[in-house]
Coordinates of C-alpha atoms in Angstrom, one line a residue:
Chain P
X1 CA 35.7 37.8 20.5
X2 CA 36.4 34.6 20.9
X3 CA 34.4 33.3 18.8
X4 CA 35.2 35.5 16.0
X5 CA 38.7 34.7 15.9
X6 CA 37.8 31.3 16.2
X7 CA 35.8 31.5 12.6
X8 CA 38.2 33.4 11.3
X9 CA 40.8 31.6 12.0
X10 CA 39.7 28.5 10.8
X11 CA 38.0 30.3 7.4
X12 CA 41.5 28.6 6.5
X13 CA 40.7 25.2 6.6
X14 CA 36.5 24.9 5.7
X15 CA 36.0 22.0 3.7
X16 CA 33.6 20.9 1.3
X17 CA 32.2 16.5 2.8
X18 CA 29.7 14.9 1.1
X19 CA 28.8 11.6 3.3
X20 CA 27.0 8.6 2.9
X21 CA 25.2 8.1 6.5
X22 CA 23.5 4.9 8.0
X23 CA 21.2 4.7 10.4
X24 CA 18.5 2.8 12.6
X25 CA 15.1 5.0 12.4
X26 CA 13.9 3.4 15.5
X27 CA 14.6 5.6 18.5
X28 CA 14.5 9.2 15.8
X29 CA 11.5 11.4 14.8
X30 CA 12.9 11.0 11.3
X31 CA 15.8 12.1 9.8
X32 CA 15.1 16.1 9.8
X33 CA 15.5 18.0 12.4
X34 CA 13.0 19.7 14.8
X35 CA 12.8 21.3 17.6
X36 CA 13.1 19.0 22.0
X37 CA 13.2 15.6 20.1
X38 CA 16.4 13.8 18.1
X39 CA 16.9 13.9 14.3
X40 CA 18.9 11.9 13.4
X41 CA 20.6 15.1 11.3
X42 CA 20.6 16.5 14.8
X43 CA 22.8 13.8 16.0
X44 CA 25.8 14.4 13.0
X45 CA 25.3 18.8 13.3
X46 CA 26.0 18.6 16.9
X47 CA 28.5 15.8 16.9
X48 CA 30.0 17.7 13.7
X49 CA 29.8 21.0 16.1
X50 CA 32.1 18.7 18.8
X51 CA 34.4 17.8 16.5
X52 CA 34.7 21.9 14.7
X53 CA 33.7 23.8 17.9
X54 CA 31.3 25.8 15.5
X55 CA 28.0 25.2 14.6
X56 CA 27.5 23.1 11.0
X57 CA 24.0 23.0 9.3
X58 CA 23.3 19.6 7.1
X59 CA 22.2 19.1 4.3
X60 CA 20.2 15.6 3.9
X61 CA 19.3 13.5 0.3
X62 CA 16.3 12.1 1.7
X63 CA 14.1 13.4 4.8
X64 CA 12.6 10.3 6.0
X65 CA 10.5 9.5 8.5
X66 CA 10.0 8.8 12.3
X67 CA 10.8 5.5 12.3
X68 CA 12.5 4.7 9.1
X69 CA 15.7 3.5 8.2
X70 CA 18.8 4.1 5.9
X71 CA 21.6 1.8 5.1
X72 CA 22.6 5.0 2.4
X73 CA 21.5 7.8 2.5
X74 CA 24.0 11.3 1.8
X75 CA 24.9 14.2 3.1
X76 CA 26.8 17.5 2.8
X77 CA 27.8 20.1 4.4
X78 CA 30.6 22.7 5.2
X79 CA 32.7 23.0 8.1
X80 CA 37.0 23.9 9.2
X81 CA 38.7 21.0 11.3
X82 CA 42.4 20.1 11.6
X83 CA 41.1 16.5 10.3
X84 CA 42.4 15.1 7.0
X85 CA 39.6 13.8 5.2
X86 CA 40.4 10.3 5.8
X87 CA 40.1 10.4 8.9
X88 CA 36.7 12.3 8.5
X89 CA 34.9 9.4 8.5
X90 CA 36.1 7.8 12.1
X91 CA 36.7 11.3 13.9
X92 CA 32.2 11.7 13.3
X93 CA 31.7 8.4 14.3
X94 CA 34.0 8.7 17.8
X95 CA 31.1 11.1 18.6
X96 CA 28.0 9.7 17.3
X97 CA 25.7 6.9 19.2
X98 CA 26.1 3.5 18.0
X99 CA 22.4 4.2 15.2
X100 CA 24.6 6.7 13.2
X101 CA 27.8 5.4 11.8
X102 CA 28.8 7.3 8.8
X103 CA 29.7 4.6 6.3
X104 CA 31.8 7.2 3.9
X105 CA 33.0 10.4 3.9
X106 CA 35.0 12.6 1.3
X107 CA 35.6 15.6 0.2
X108 CA 33.7 17.3 -2.3
X109 CA 33.2 20.5 -4.8
X110 CA 31.2 23.8 -3.0
X111 CA 28.5 23.5 -5.7
X112 CA 27.8 19.9 -3.7
X113 CA 24.2 19.6 -2.3
X114 CA 23.0 15.9 -0.7
X115 CA 19.3 16.4 -1.9
X116 CA 19.6 19.9 -4.9
X117 CA 22.4 17.6 -6.9
X118 CA 20.7 13.8 -6.2
X119 CA 19.4 12.0 -9.5
X120 CA 17.1 9.2 -8.0
X121 CA 16.6 8.4 -4.3
X122 CA 16.0 4.2 -4.0
X123 CA 14.3 2.7 -1.2
X124 CA 13.8 -0.9 -0.1
X125 CA 10.4 -1.9 1.9
X126 CA 10.7 -5.0 3.3
X127 CA 8.4 -7.4 4.3
X128 CA 8.2 -10.9 6.0
X129 CA 5.4 -12.6 5.1
X130 CA 5.2 -15.9 7.5
X131 CA 2.9 -16.7 10.0
X132 CA 4.3 -15.5 12.7
X133 CA 6.5 -12.5 13.7
X134 CA 10.6 -12.0 13.8
X135 CA 12.1 -11.1 16.9
X136 CA 15.5 -10.5 15.3
X137 CA 15.0 -8.5 12.4
X138 CA 11.8 -7.0 14.5
X139 CA 12.8 -2.9 14.2
X140 CA 13.6 -3.8 10.8
X141 CA 10.4 -5.7 8.9
X142 CA 6.8 -5.0 8.6
X143 CA 5.2 -8.8 9.5
X144 CA 2.6 -9.4 7.0
X145 CA 1.1 -12.8 7.7
X146 CA -1.4 -13.8 5.6
X147 CA -0.2 -14.7 2.5
X148 CA 1.0 -12.7 -0.2
X149 CA 0.5 -13.4 -4.1
X150 CA 4.6 -11.5 -4.4
X151 CA 3.6 -12.1 -8.7
X152 CA 0.0 -10.0 -8.5
X153 CA 2.6 -7.4 -6.3
X154 CA 5.1 -7.5 -9.0
X155 CA 2.0 -6.4 -11.8
X156 CA 1.1 -3.6 -9.8
X157 CA 3.7 -2.3 -8.9
X158 CA 4.9 -2.0 -12.4
X159 CA 2.0 0.6 -13.2
X160 CA 3.7 3.0 -11.2
X161 CA 6.7 3.3 -13.5
X162 CA 7.5 6.7 -15.5
X163 CA 7.2 9.9 -15.2
X164 CA 3.8 10.8 -13.6
X165 CA 1.7 12.8 -10.7
X166 CA 2.4 10.5 -7.6
X167 CA -0.1 13.4 -5.6
X168 CA -2.8 10.0 -5.0
X169 CA 0.4 8.7 -3.8
X170 CA 0.6 11.5 -1.2
X171 CA -0.2 12.2 2.1
X172 CA 0.5 15.3 2.5
X173 CA 1.2 18.1 -0.5
X174 CA 3.3 20.9 1.7
X175 CA 5.1 22.8 -0.5
X176 CA 5.9 21.0 -3.3
X177 CA 5.5 22.7 -6.2
X178 CA 5.1 19.9 -8.6
X179 CA 3.4 16.6 -7.7
X180 CA 5.3 15.0 -10.6
X181 CA 7.5 12.7 -10.1
X182 CA 10.2 9.7 -12.6
X183 CA 10.1 6.5 -10.6
X184 CA 12.2 5.1 -12.5
X185 CA 12.0 1.0 -11.1
X186 CA 9.4 -0.4 -8.9
X187 CA 9.3 -3.3 -8.1
X188 CA 8.4 -6.2 -5.8
X189 CA 10.8 -9.4 -5.3
X190 CA 9.5 -12.9 -3.2
X191 CA 12.6 -14.6 -1.8
X192 CA 11.6 -17.7 0.2
X193 CA 9.6 -16.1 3.0
X194 CA 10.5 -12.0 2.2
X195 CA 8.9 -10.1 0.0
X196 CA 10.6 -6.5 -0.4
X197 CA 9.5 -3.9 -2.6
X198 CA 12.4 -1.2 -4.5
X199 CA 11.9 2.2 -5.6
X200 CA 14.0 3.9 -7.3
X201 CA 12.5 7.5 -8.3
X202 CA 13.9 11.8 -9.2
X203 CA 11.7 12.2 -5.8
X204 CA 9.0 10.7 -3.6
X205 CA 6.7 13.0 -2.0
X206 CA 5.5 12.2 1.6
X207 CA 4.3 9.3 2.6
X208 CA 4.8 7.9 -1.0
X209 CA 6.8 5.3 -0.7
X210 CA 4.4 3.6 1.6
X211 CA 1.7 4.5 0.9
X212 CA 2.5 1.5 -1.9
X213 CA 4.1 -0.5 0.2
X214 CA 0.4 -1.1 1.2
X215 CA -1.9 -0.9 -1.2
X216 CA 0.9 -3.7 -3.1
X217 CA 0.1 -5.3 0.2
X218 CA -3.4 -5.0 -0.2
X219 CA -3.2 -6.1 -3.8
X220 CA -1.0 -9.0 -2.7
X221 CA -3.7 -10.4 -0.3
X222 CA -6.8 -10.1 -2.9
X223 CA -8.4 -7.3 -1.5
X224 CA -7.4 -5.2 -5.2
X225 CA -6.1 -5.8 -8.7
X226 CA -2.8 -4.9 -9.9
X227 CA -5.1 -3.2 -12.9
X228 CA -6.5 -0.2 -10.6
X229 CA -3.1 1.2 -9.7
X230 CA -3.5 3.1 -12.9
X231 CA -7.1 4.7 -11.5
X232 CA -4.9 4.9 -8.5
X233 CA -2.7 7.5 -10.4
X234 CA -5.5 8.9 -11.9
X235 CA -7.4 10.4 -9.3
X236 CA -4.8 12.0 -7.4
X237 CA -6.8 11.5 -4.3
X238 CA -5.2 10.0 -2.1
X239 CA -8.8 8.7 -0.5
X240 CA -8.2 6.4 -3.6
X241 CA -5.4 4.8 -2.8
X242 CA -4.3 2.1 0.8
X243 CA -2.9 2.1 3.7
X244 CA 0.4 3.3 4.5
X245 CA 2.5 0.7 5.4
X246 CA 3.8 1.1 8.7
X247 CA 7.2 3.1 8.6
X248 CA 9.9 1.0 10.4
X249 CA 9.4 -1.7 6.9
X250 CA 10.8 0.9 5.3
X251 CA 15.3 1.9 4.0
X252 CA 17.0 4.5 2.2
X253 CA 19.2 2.3 1.0
X254 CA 20.7 4.1 -2.0
X255 CA 21.6 8.5 -3.4
X256 CA 22.2 8.0 -7.0
X257 CA 24.3 11.1 -8.4
X258 CA 26.0 11.6 -11.6
X259 CA 29.1 10.9 -10.3
X260 CA 27.6 7.3 -9.5
X261 CA 28.5 7.4 -6.0
X262 CA 27.0 6.4 -2.9
X263 CA 26.1 3.3 -3.0
X264 CA 26.3 1.0 0.2
X265 CA 28.3 -2.3 0.6
X266 CA 25.7 -3.1 2.9
X267 CA 23.0 -4.2 -0.1
X268 CA 23.3 -6.6 -1.9
X269 CA 20.5 -7.3 -4.8
Chain A
X1 CA -7.2 -29.0 46.5
X2 CA -7.5 -27.3 43.5
X3 CA -4.5 -27.4 42.1
X4 CA -4.8 -31.2 42.1
X5 CA -7.6 -31.1 40.1
X6 CA -6.7 -29.3 37.6
X7 CA -3.1 -31.3 37.5
X8 CA -5.7 -34.4 37.6
X9 CA -8.5 -32.7 35.0
X10 CA -6.2 -32.0 32.4
X11 CA -3.7 -35.3 32.4
X12 CA -5.6 -36.0 28.5
X13 CA -4.7 -33.4 27.1
X14 CA -0.8 -33.6 28.1
X15 CA 0.9 -33.3 24.6
X16 CA 4.8 -33.4 23.7
X17 CA 6.0 -30.1 22.0
X18 CA 8.4 -28.9 19.7
X19 CA 9.0 -25.7 19.1
X20 CA 11.5 -23.5 17.0
X21 CA 12.8 -20.4 18.6
X22 CA 14.6 -17.4 17.3
X23 CA 15.7 -14.4 19.9
X24 CA 17.5 -11.4 19.6
X25 CA 20.2 -12.5 22.4
X26 CA 21.2 -8.6 23.5
X27 CA 19.2 -8.8 26.2
X28 CA 19.6 -12.3 27.7
X29 CA 21.5 -13.0 29.8
X30 CA 22.2 -16.8 27.6
X31 CA 19.4 -19.1 26.4
X32 CA 19.2 -21.5 29.7
X33 CA 18.2 -20.5 32.5
X34 CA 19.8 -19.0 35.9
X35 CA 17.9 -17.5 39.5
X36 CA 17.7 -13.3 39.0
X37 CA 18.6 -13.0 35.5
X38 CA 16.6 -12.5 32.6
X39 CA 17.0 -16.2 30.3
X40 CA 15.4 -17.1 26.8
X41 CA 14.1 -20.7 28.8
X42 CA 13.0 -18.5 31.2
X43 CA 10.5 -15.7 28.9
X44 CA 9.3 -19.8 28.0
X45 CA 8.9 -21.3 30.6
X46 CA 6.8 -18.1 32.3
X47 CA 4.7 -17.7 28.7
X48 CA 3.8 -21.5 29.4
X49 CA 2.3 -21.6 32.9
X50 CA 0.7 -17.7 32.1
X51 CA -0.9 -20.5 29.1
X52 CA -1.7 -23.6 30.8
X53 CA -1.4 -22.6 34.2
X54 CA 1.1 -24.8 35.5
X55 CA 4.6 -24.7 35.6
X56 CA 6.3 -26.5 32.5
X57 CA 10.1 -27.8 32.3
X58 CA 11.8 -26.9 28.7
X59 CA 15.0 -28.7 27.3
X60 CA 15.9 -26.5 24.4
X61 CA 19.2 -28.1 22.0
X62 CA 21.4 -25.1 22.5
X63 CA 22.6 -23.7 25.3
X64 CA 23.5 -20.1 23.9
X65 CA 25.6 -17.9 25.9
X66 CA 24.4 -14.2 26.6
X67 CA 24.7 -12.3 23.5
X68 CA 24.1 -15.1 21.6
X69 CA 20.8 -14.4 18.9
X70 CA 19.1 -17.9 17.3
X71 CA 16.5 -18.0 14.3
X72 CA 16.7 -21.5 14.7
X73 CA 16.8 -22.8 18.2
X74 CA 14.5 -26.1 19.0
X75 CA 12.7 -26.6 22.7
X76 CA 10.9 -29.6 23.0
X77 CA 8.2 -29.6 26.5
X78 CA 5.5 -31.8 27.8
X79 CA 2.6 -29.0 28.6
X80 CA -1.8 -30.1 28.9
X81 CA -3.7 -27.4 27.1
X82 CA -6.5 -27.3 25.8
X83 CA -5.2 -24.1 22.6
X84 CA -5.0 -26.4 19.7
X85 CA -1.4 -27.3 18.2
X86 CA -1.7 -25.2 15.2
X87 CA -2.5 -22.3 16.9
X88 CA 0.4 -22.7 20.0
X89 CA 2.4 -20.6 17.8
X90 CA 1.0 -17.9 18.1
X91 CA -0.8 -18.2 21.4
X92 CA 3.3 -18.7 23.3
X93 CA 3.6 -15.2 20.9
X94 CA 1.2 -13.4 22.3
X95 CA 2.3 -13.4 26.4
X96 CA 6.0 -13.8 24.6
X97 CA 8.2 -10.5 25.2
X98 CA 9.1 -9.0 21.1
X99 CA 12.3 -10.6 21.4
X100 CA 11.6 -14.4 21.3
X101 CA 9.5 -15.4 18.6
X102 CA 8.1 -19.7 18.3
X103 CA 8.4 -19.9 14.1
X104 CA 6.5 -23.0 14.7
X105 CA 5.5 -24.7 17.0
X106 CA 3.9 -29.1 16.5
X107 CA 3.1 -32.1 18.5
X108 CA 6.1 -34.5 18.6
X109 CA 6.1 -37.7 20.0
X110 CA 7.1 -38.4 23.8
X111 CA 10.3 -39.0 23.6
X112 CA 11.5 -35.9 21.6
X113 CA 13.6 -34.3 23.2
X114 CA 15.0 -31.5 21.4
X115 CA 18.9 -31.7 22.9
X116 CA 19.7 -35.0 23.5
X117 CA 17.6 -36.5 19.9
X118 CA 19.7 -33.3 18.0
X119 CA 21.4 -35.1 15.0
X120 CA 23.5 -31.2 14.9
X121 CA 24.1 -27.6 15.8
X122 CA 24.6 -24.5 13.2
X123 CA 26.0 -21.7 14.1
X124 CA 26.7 -18.7 12.0
X125 CA 29.2 -16.1 12.8
X126 CA 28.7 -12.1 11.0
X127 CA 31.4 -10.3 10.4
X128 CA 31.2 -6.9 8.9
X129 CA 35.2 -6.8 7.7
X130 CA 34.9 -2.2 5.9
X131 CA 36.3 1.3 8.0
X132 CA 33.1 2.0 9.8
X133 CA 30.7 -0.5 11.8
X134 CA 27.0 -0.9 10.6
X135 CA 25.0 1.2 12.7
X136 CA 20.5 -0.7 11.7
X137 CA 22.5 -3.9 12.4
X138 CA 25.3 -3.7 15.0
X139 CA 23.6 -5.7 17.6
X140 CA 23.7 -8.9 15.5
X141 CA 27.8 -8.2 13.2
X142 CA 30.9 -8.0 14.8
X143 CA 32.5 -5.6 12.9
X144 CA 36.2 -5.8 11.7
X145 CA 38.3 -2.9 10.8
X146 CA 41.5 -4.2 9.1
X147 CA 41.3 -6.4 5.9
X148 CA 39.8 -10.3 6.0
X149 CA 41.8 -12.8 4.0
X150 CA 39.1 -14.6 4.1
X151 CA 39.9 -17.2 1.6
X152 CA 43.5 -18.2 4.2
X153 CA 40.4 -18.3 7.5
X154 CA 38.2 -20.4 4.7
X155 CA 42.3 -22.8 4.5
X156 CA 41.9 -23.1 8.0
X157 CA 38.5 -23.2 9.0
X158 CA 38.8 -26.4 6.6
X159 CA 41.3 -27.5 8.6
X160 CA 38.1 -28.7 11.4
X161 CA 36.4 -30.5 9.7
X162 CA 35.9 -34.1 10.9
X163 CA 35.8 -35.9 13.9
X164 CA 38.7 -34.8 16.9
X165 CA 39.2 -33.5 19.7
X166 CA 38.6 -29.9 20.5
X167 CA 39.7 -29.1 24.2
X168 CA 41.4 -26.7 22.4
X169 CA 38.7 -25.5 21.6
X170 CA 36.5 -25.0 24.7
X171 CA 36.7 -21.5 27.2
X172 CA 35.5 -24.7 30.0
X173 CA 35.4 -28.0 30.6
X174 CA 33.1 -28.4 32.4
X175 CA 31.2 -31.6 33.0
X176 CA 31.4 -33.2 30.0
X177 CA 32.1 -36.0 29.5
X178 CA 34.1 -36.7 25.9
X179 CA 35.0 -33.1 24.5
X180 CA 35.4 -35.3 20.9
X181 CA 33.5 -33.6 18.7
X182 CA 32.2 -34.6 15.1
X183 CA 32.3 -31.2 12.8
X184 CA 30.6 -32.1 9.4
X185 CA 31.4 -27.9 8.2
X186 CA 32.9 -25.1 9.0
X187 CA 33.4 -22.7 6.3
X188 CA 34.2 -18.8 5.5
X189 CA 33.0 -17.4 3.3
X190 CA 32.6 -13.3 2.4
X191 CA 30.3 -11.5 0.0
X192 CA 31.8 -7.7 -0.3
X193 CA 31.6 -6.4 2.6
X194 CA 30.2 -10.0 5.3
X195 CA 32.4 -12.6 6.2
X196 CA 30.5 -15.1 7.4
X197 CA 31.8 -18.6 8.7
X198 CA 29.8 -21.4 9.6
X199 CA 29.7 -24.2 11.5
X200 CA 28.0 -27.3 11.6
X201 CA 28.3 -30.3 14.5
X202 CA 26.8 -33.3 16.2
X203 CA 27.3 -30.6 19.5
X204 CA 30.0 -28.1 20.7
X205 CA 32.6 -27.4 24.0
X206 CA 31.4 -24.4 25.5
X207 CA 32.9 -21.0 24.1
X208 CA 33.6 -23.6 20.9
X209 CA 32.2 -21.2 18.3
X210 CA 33.5 -18.4 19.1
X211 CA 37.0 -19.4 19.7
X212 CA 36.9 -20.7 16.1
X213 CA 35.6 -17.6 15.1
X214 CA 39.1 -16.0 17.2
X215 CA 41.1 -17.8 15.8
X216 CA 40.4 -17.1 12.1
X217 CA 39.9 -13.5 12.6
X218 CA 43.7 -13.8 13.4
X219 CA 44.0 -15.5 9.7
X220 CA 41.9 -13.2 8.0
X221 CA 44.5 -10.1 9.5
X222 CA 47.8 -12.8 8.8
X223 CA 48.3 -13.5 13.0
X224 CA 48.5 -17.0 12.1
X225 CA 48.9 -19.3 9.4
X226 CA 46.1 -21.4 8.2
X227 CA 48.8 -24.6 9.2
X228 CA 48.7 -23.9 12.7
X229 CA 44.5 -25.1 12.6
X230 CA 46.1 -29.2 14.0
X231 CA 48.5 -28.2 15.9
X232 CA 46.2 -25.8 17.7
X233 CA 43.5 -29.0 17.9
X234 CA 46.6 -31.1 19.2
X235 CA 47.7 -29.6 22.3
X236 CA 44.2 -29.7 24.4
X237 CA 45.1 -26.5 25.2
X238 CA 43.2 -23.8 25.7
X239 CA 46.0 -21.2 25.6
X240 CA 46.9 -22.3 21.5
X241 CA 44.2 -20.8 20.4
X242 CA 43.0 -17.1 19.8
X243 CA 40.7 -14.6 21.9
X244 CA 36.9 -15.3 21.9
X245 CA 34.6 -13.7 19.4
X246 CA 32.1 -11.3 21.0
X247 CA 29.1 -12.9 21.2
X248 CA 27.1 -10.0 19.4
X249 CA 28.1 -11.9 16.7
X250 CA 27.3 -15.7 16.6
X251 CA 23.0 -16.8 16.1
X252 CA 22.7 -20.4 16.3
X253 CA 20.3 -21.1 12.9
X254 CA 20.1 -24.1 12.7
X255 CA 19.1 -27.5 14.8
X256 CA 19.0 -31.1 12.2
X257 CA 17.3 -34.3 13.4
X258 CA 16.8 -37.7 11.5
X259 CA 13.3 -36.3 10.2
X260 CA 15.2 -33.1 9.1
X261 CA 13.1 -30.9 10.4
X262 CA 14.3 -27.0 12.7
X263 CA 14.9 -25.0 9.4
X264 CA 13.4 -21.7 9.9
X265 CA 12.8 -19.3 7.5
X266 CA 15.3 -16.5 7.9
X267 CA 18.1 -18.0 6.5
X268 CA 19.2 -18.9 3.2
X269 CA 23.4 -19.5 2.7

């Protein structure tokens, strides 16, 4: 049996890999594999199948939605290949489409799981706050025409830091065990026409960053006061928070592990 | 005669406009109008025709090549329209494709010509210097795999500042009166994985920034010494300089006039 022999022959070379992935989410139905649509996980698994001749299951640290980008997604997988570890990133890039890139790849220990070993995920939500939209960065920023009060947004954002029940900030609870998450950082900074929201947490509920961004935009435009944040959280009621901000302004910038790896080269705060 | 009456009726409202334009050059055959292909000038003129019902001739400060981007291109035109001046940018954006945006538009004096009134043009050439390319910014940066010595590049770049005959740096001389240009600034800076080349000059010969970028990349990778710059310039021979760097790394960021206008909001050095 051909397939069986191939699998046996490669057993000796099976390695556990960890890779940092950058992608332009514009033309993807999200990170996670789904039938019939283009997903980041699907493209990475197809690339690994081409390189190894076998089916490879990839686990990602963050299951980003359709349209959401990543500079520092982290994936783990086990694969059997004769490609030297230091050539793995280049080899994967040689068979991946241009909107997914392996920034770096290396061998990791057997127990490493990109999702379950992660200590925190960091996202940035990018708003361009000027009269007219951007042509060059139209795929990566959310245009906000009316003036945003970044100071008020920063005040509101700070009220979401801590270990809390974030049920009010989730679009769907799905199969989560608990809606308690620890937010390590939630900060807003203005730099010229740019308003940036940085959120780092132990984990995120579905739509959480975009719901925070949409609510903070309401604060920034004077529709809500920063003091309302606590009441929204306490309500555990999704209807109390603001609208979900558009996906294309969101980017997964970093996943942190206890070894402090995974920092992408493109981001500088 | 309908057309004649329309033209007469609008004479009283003819205004001279100056507009700052941002565009993603990826899907354009360059700024300047050419038959049968998509150009930035062509799109802006088509938008103005839709808004005014008349043919409008647009002049741009820099005639960027196919694939070259702009954050701060400046155009001038005369048009007759009932649209209030402060609504002109939004009106133009409502009929322009998403990869061309009017950042701002205003009335200017009759004698203003975006091209001939310009005091200087500033370009940035963006290199991403790391092992693997970028997915997110693949349309806007030139990927350079091998380590670049930005210090040597900066040394070489500084040797191009001043009023000199830049014939050696031009791909074609076309119909230019003189190949003497004044370079106000030519500087290279590294920021993490990014290497940025900033060039500001009274004007540029065809391909000049990209030829400088291509030559500086040779300096950065040790193929040339910074001291060779003066000899290249003195030769007035295109074959002495390095290759033309790819168009997609180049962006026209600012056009300066004596009134110091035209600075785009997206760029911060």
